[in-house]
Amino acid sequence: MRAINRKLFRDISNMWGMVFVIALMIICGSATYITFLSTLDSLRQSQESYYQEYYFSNVFASLKRAPNALASRVREIEGVNRIELRIQSGVNLEVPGFDEAVTGMVTSLPDEREPLLNRLYLREGRMPNPYVENEIVLGDGFAEGHGLSTGDKLMAVINGRKKELTIVGIGLSPEFIFQGQPGNTSGDLLRFGIMWMRRSPLEAAFDMDGAFNNVVLSVTRGTNEKDVIVQLDQILKSHGGLGAISREDQNSHFFITEEFKQLKQTATIIPTIFILVAAFLLNVVISRLVRTQREQVGILKAFGYTNYEIGIHYSLMVSVIVLIGLAGGILLGHDLGQRLSALYASYYRFPFLHFEINLWDLIAASFICMAAAYSGVFFSIREAVTLPPAEAMRPEQPKIYHKSILEKMGASDLLDQPTKMILRQMGRQRMKIVFGVLGVAFAIALVMLGRMSNDSVKYAVEVEFRQANLFDLGVSFREGISKHAIMEIQRTPGVYYSEGYRSVPVRMIAGHRRYLTALEGHYTNMKLRQILDTEQQPVEIPVEGLLMNKTLGEILKVESGDTITVEFMDGSGRMAQIPTVGFIHQYFGLGCYMNIEKLNSLLPEKSLVSGSYLAIDRAYEDEITAFLKESPFVGEIISKHRMIERFYESTAQTWLIIALFISLFAGATAFSVVYNNARISLSERNRELASLRVLGLTRGEISYILLGELAIVVLVAIPIGFFIGWGITYFTLWSMQTELYRIPMNITAATYALAALVVIVSAVFSGWLVRRKLNRLDLIGVLKTRE
Amino acid sequence: MNANVANTIAHETIFSTRNLTKTYKMGVVEVQALRGIDMEIYASEIVVLLGASGSGKSTLVNILGGLDTATAGQVHYRKVNLTEASESELTSYRRLSVGFVFQFYNLIPSLTARENVAIVTEIAEHPMKPEEALALVDLEERMDHFPAQLSGGEQQRVAIARAVAKNPDVLLCDEPTGALDSKTGIIVLKALQKVNQSLGTATVLITHNVVIGGMADRIISLHDGKIAGIRENKVKRLPEEMEW
Ligand SMILES: Nc1ncnc2c1ncn2[C@@H]1O[C@H](COP(=O)(O)OP(=O)(O)OP(=O)(O)O)[C@@H](O)[C@H]1O
Ligand SMILES: [Mg+2]
């Protein structure tokens, strides 16, 4: 091996501490980048191939009831490819040993063939036998959650009749990647079960002989789905059509799309910020590393090494470090990516989720790291080689120092010599100090970014769910029922108070802008829920007109006072003109609210309620739930407290893991910066410090000179880091907004404390490591040879 | 042994300088390190540069070696005008023709003695083997030691081996004994003289020490950036005969 390459490896192994921390930064930066982006890609690819291979439909429509013969008319719509007529309905389920309310959805399978659309992927077992009653294929998420498998039995209330069902297969379909109740924002694998049955037993159960209540279509390439929907709505109108929708509005697809949108923001912004910060720091430490070798550059030049050869030498050195870092980053990214996609796969059910590192993400990560490192090398090498070698070869000239500002202000007498040394040193190397401060500040910002989801989403959940909702239980009815039923519920033991509401699916139309959402009718003196205006103050439901979610208002470009067209999608086909009287504030969802009596007056069936809020004695929660479940009218029962708990268990847990992981990375980064700063100062100044030791200063005193600077850097960096962290968090949240989620900015005191703690701990740790090095400072060695 | 080999060879000029001037600017202050140097250096001779501290010795040698550039005047190395040479011409000049020895040795700490020599031989055109060069300074035994494991005198001999291993035309030594005691200094000087005799390398040697002038063919004295005198040595002494 050539001597110069030997120098390279010896240098690397002599500086392994610094090499390690630089590599660590690259590992953190590239691993985050690869983990998030590759997870997103893997999910997307899985979704795409799943949709294709299992024929996910393009258009979905529910209706009251229509004869199968109607299919021929649907087929005539231009652009329609495949059609499947189905019976689909909500059911109530009972799982042995699970007390909470469980609802589900059953979908028919053709008796003697596979469905043409939304085919099933069987994880285990078989399809139900044709014409056999009571055999089902159960959704895999629900089965997994309850530990059910083929051969197990399940009780179901189907159209008011109790039945025992046998699970013959466990499966899933592209229609239910997200398995949650329609309208519920979080998927729930335990309380919502998907199942499939052959058509004939369902025909019998729902009295649907030769009829269907749900139709799905696929369209040929290039067809405008909107046109198909308009025509389909026409055909289904007289059969109680509830409005056809495209994939965009299909529950599962909508949620995955939203989630992917959000993941994409997270997966782009956070790792990009991370890798850019890492790249910046990498650049700084590499340039300083090369600068410490200035004299060696001088020697090599004196012997006639060309600038090019010297450049190659240091680039190779850096390449080795970067490659070590990237290799680590890829390994870690692969492992974390697998875990993260597994975490997503537990909410989003895919038959296969193959995690793969995306080649382009890998190339991008490598490119960013390499570019940062090489530009660091390039500029510092250029600086080193433009000096005449004589400069570097001359016995060290005393550098030029100035008195520090503090001294100039007259504090000179108050400061001891070592403190003056610290201040003058800092004054001489202002750029170094600036970069050091920025490096630590960015590490602080990264910790804050890691805690962002946690802080802000928790805050939103607390405000939206806990403070705005004063009820304990929310009950929705299968169909609208008479408002007198509310009185009955109120008489149930343990129920303090009950309040009905009506929720109707609507299409909001303002000019050419339209949006599908729900219009909720509430009593004006509603007690169990609070609607907050844009200033977050409670508002009353107006007697006339509706209150609209602010974001929806922006989507529809509606101003306060504008009259909006409401098309009721409940099968009645009614339309109404309603004035918008105000806007409200919500972090999740896009609801509209009005007076219930006013709403009822617009609809054919008056004085109905579709759900009710209950304030209860929580000691009786289980009994009340059990009692309500018995009623055939009751659909979903939401326990607010359990929902919040569940939210923290699932989603918040994911965020906690991500926050922990990012904080660890940020900590590692802070450590790298601080350690590098200290190590490089040490090697730049070891002659000076050794000389001081020779003059009789103690180890403590020289540590103070070196580490005092470090302490000042960290202390100055903390407030700056808070500021940068605030800015980055604000930017990230702003860019992560979707129609469904608008997450408020909230940085808790705990986050500030954690961020400061992370860098202080890493600073103390690296200070300790450097102190150990100082203690072992080889006085004779340092003074004898020149580095 | 013929101590006067160098003198018998024709006076082929290696370096010639005309009105060589070097000014350092430090803010508003100007330091005139060299104020018009005119001199020649001939093939195979040993020249000792004498002068008080700050008289401009290192500056002169650095310019001769292509480590630094002059502010005004001319330097010729053989036919080449160094004052007009480009950066890459200077590099290849240093790479092929000049060997340096510094007061503080300037070895690369992460390389062993042998490797410190090899780093130069690997880029030279007609080098010796690193082992050969180290044998020339009697360091065969310590070839695999790192600089930190060698005494100052030994480090300086490694530096000499490193400087001569490329078979340079000229050897420039800036106070090679400055950091050494007299006994060790003499060993180092012996090594330099041996190289000069066996290879015929022209050698420029900076020192404060008048005694060392005894081993030179010519002694050039500098004073305050100017040449104060040039003296030819009628009788050259061997390093071991010198004492200080
Ligand atoms: N980089 C520099 N910047 C400013 N002035 C310099 C620089 N290098 C040398 N000088 C000045 O130039 C003059 C000549 O310096 P030089 O190093 O050549 O002296 P020298 O004869 O080698 O001295 P010594 O025997 O102490 O090594 C001195 O006055 C010195 O202060
Ligand atoms: Mg000098």
Coordinates of N, CA and C in Angstrom, one line a residue, chain A residues 477 479-491 498-502 521 523 595-598 600-601 605-612:
Chain A
F477 N -77.9 5.8 16.0 CA -78.9 4.8 15.7 C -78.8 4.4 14.3
E479 N -81.2 3.7 12.2 CA -82.0 4.6 11.4 C -82.5 5.7 12.3
G480 N -83.0 6.7 11.7 CA -83.5 7.8 12.5 C -84.7 7.2 13.3
I481 N -84.7 7.6 14.6 CA -85.8 7.1 15.4 C -86.5 8.3 16.1
S482 N -87.7 8.1 16.6 CA -88.5 9.2 17.2 C -87.7 9.8 18.4
K483 N -87.9 11.1 18.5 CA -87.1 11.7 19.5 C -87.6 11.4 20.9
H484 N -88.7 10.7 21.0 CA -89.2 10.2 22.3 C -88.3 9.1 22.9
A485 N -87.6 8.4 22.0 CA -86.7 7.4 22.4 C -85.7 7.9 23.4
I486 N -85.3 9.2 23.2 CA -84.3 9.9 24.0 C -84.8 9.8 25.5
M487 N -86.1 10.1 25.7 CA -86.6 10.1 27.0 C -86.4 8.7 27.7
E488 N -86.6 7.7 26.8 CA -86.5 6.3 27.3 C -85.0 6.0 27.7
I489 N -84.1 6.5 26.9 CA -82.7 6.3 27.2 C -82.4 7.0 28.5
Q490 N -83.0 8.2 28.7 CA -82.7 8.9 29.9 C -83.1 8.2 31.2
R491 N -84.1 7.4 31.0 CA -84.7 6.6 32.2 C -83.8 5.5 32.6
S498 N -79.6 12.9 28.7 CA -79.4 12.5 27.3 C -80.0 13.5 26.4
E499 N -79.3 13.7 25.2 CA -79.6 14.8 24.3 C -79.5 14.2 22.9
G500 N -80.6 14.4 22.1 CA -80.6 13.8 20.8 C -80.0 14.8 19.8
Y501 N -79.5 14.3 18.7 CA -79.1 15.1 17.5 C -79.4 14.4 16.3
R502 N -79.4 15.1 15.2 CA -79.6 14.4 13.9 C -78.5 14.7 13.0
G521 N -77.8 18.4 13.2 CA -78.8 19.3 13.8 C -78.7 19.1 15.3
Y523 N -79.9 20.8 19.4 CA -80.8 21.8 20.0 C -80.0 23.0 20.4
N595 N -79.7 24.2 13.8 CA -80.7 23.8 14.7 C -81.5 22.6 14.3
I596 N -81.7 21.6 15.2 CA -82.3 20.3 14.8 C -83.7 20.5 14.3
E597 N -84.5 21.4 14.9 CA -85.9 21.5 14.5 C -86.0 22.1 13.1
K598 N -85.1 23.0 12.8 CA -85.0 23.6 11.5 C -84.6 22.6 10.5
N600 N -85.0 19.3 10.7 CA -86.1 18.4 10.6 C -87.2 18.9 9.6
S601 N -87.4 20.2 9.7 CA -88.4 20.8 8.9 C -88.1 20.7 7.4
E605 N -89.1 13.1 7.0 CA -89.5 12.6 8.3 C -89.1 13.6 9.4
K606 N -90.1 14.2 10.0 CA -89.9 15.2 11.0 C -89.6 14.5 12.4
S607 N -89.2 15.3 13.3 CA -88.9 14.9 14.7 C -88.3 13.5 14.9
L608 N -87.2 13.4 14.1 CA -86.4 12.2 14.3 C -85.0 12.6 14.9
V609 N -84.4 11.6 15.5 CA -83.0 11.8 15.9 C -82.2 10.7 15.4
S610 N -80.9 10.9 15.1 CA -80.1 9.8 14.5 C -79.1 9.4 15.5
G611 N -79.0 10.1 16.6 CA -78.0 9.7 17.6 C -78.3 10.5 18.9
S612 N -77.6 10.2 19.9 CA -77.8 10.9 21.2 C -76.5 10.9 22.0

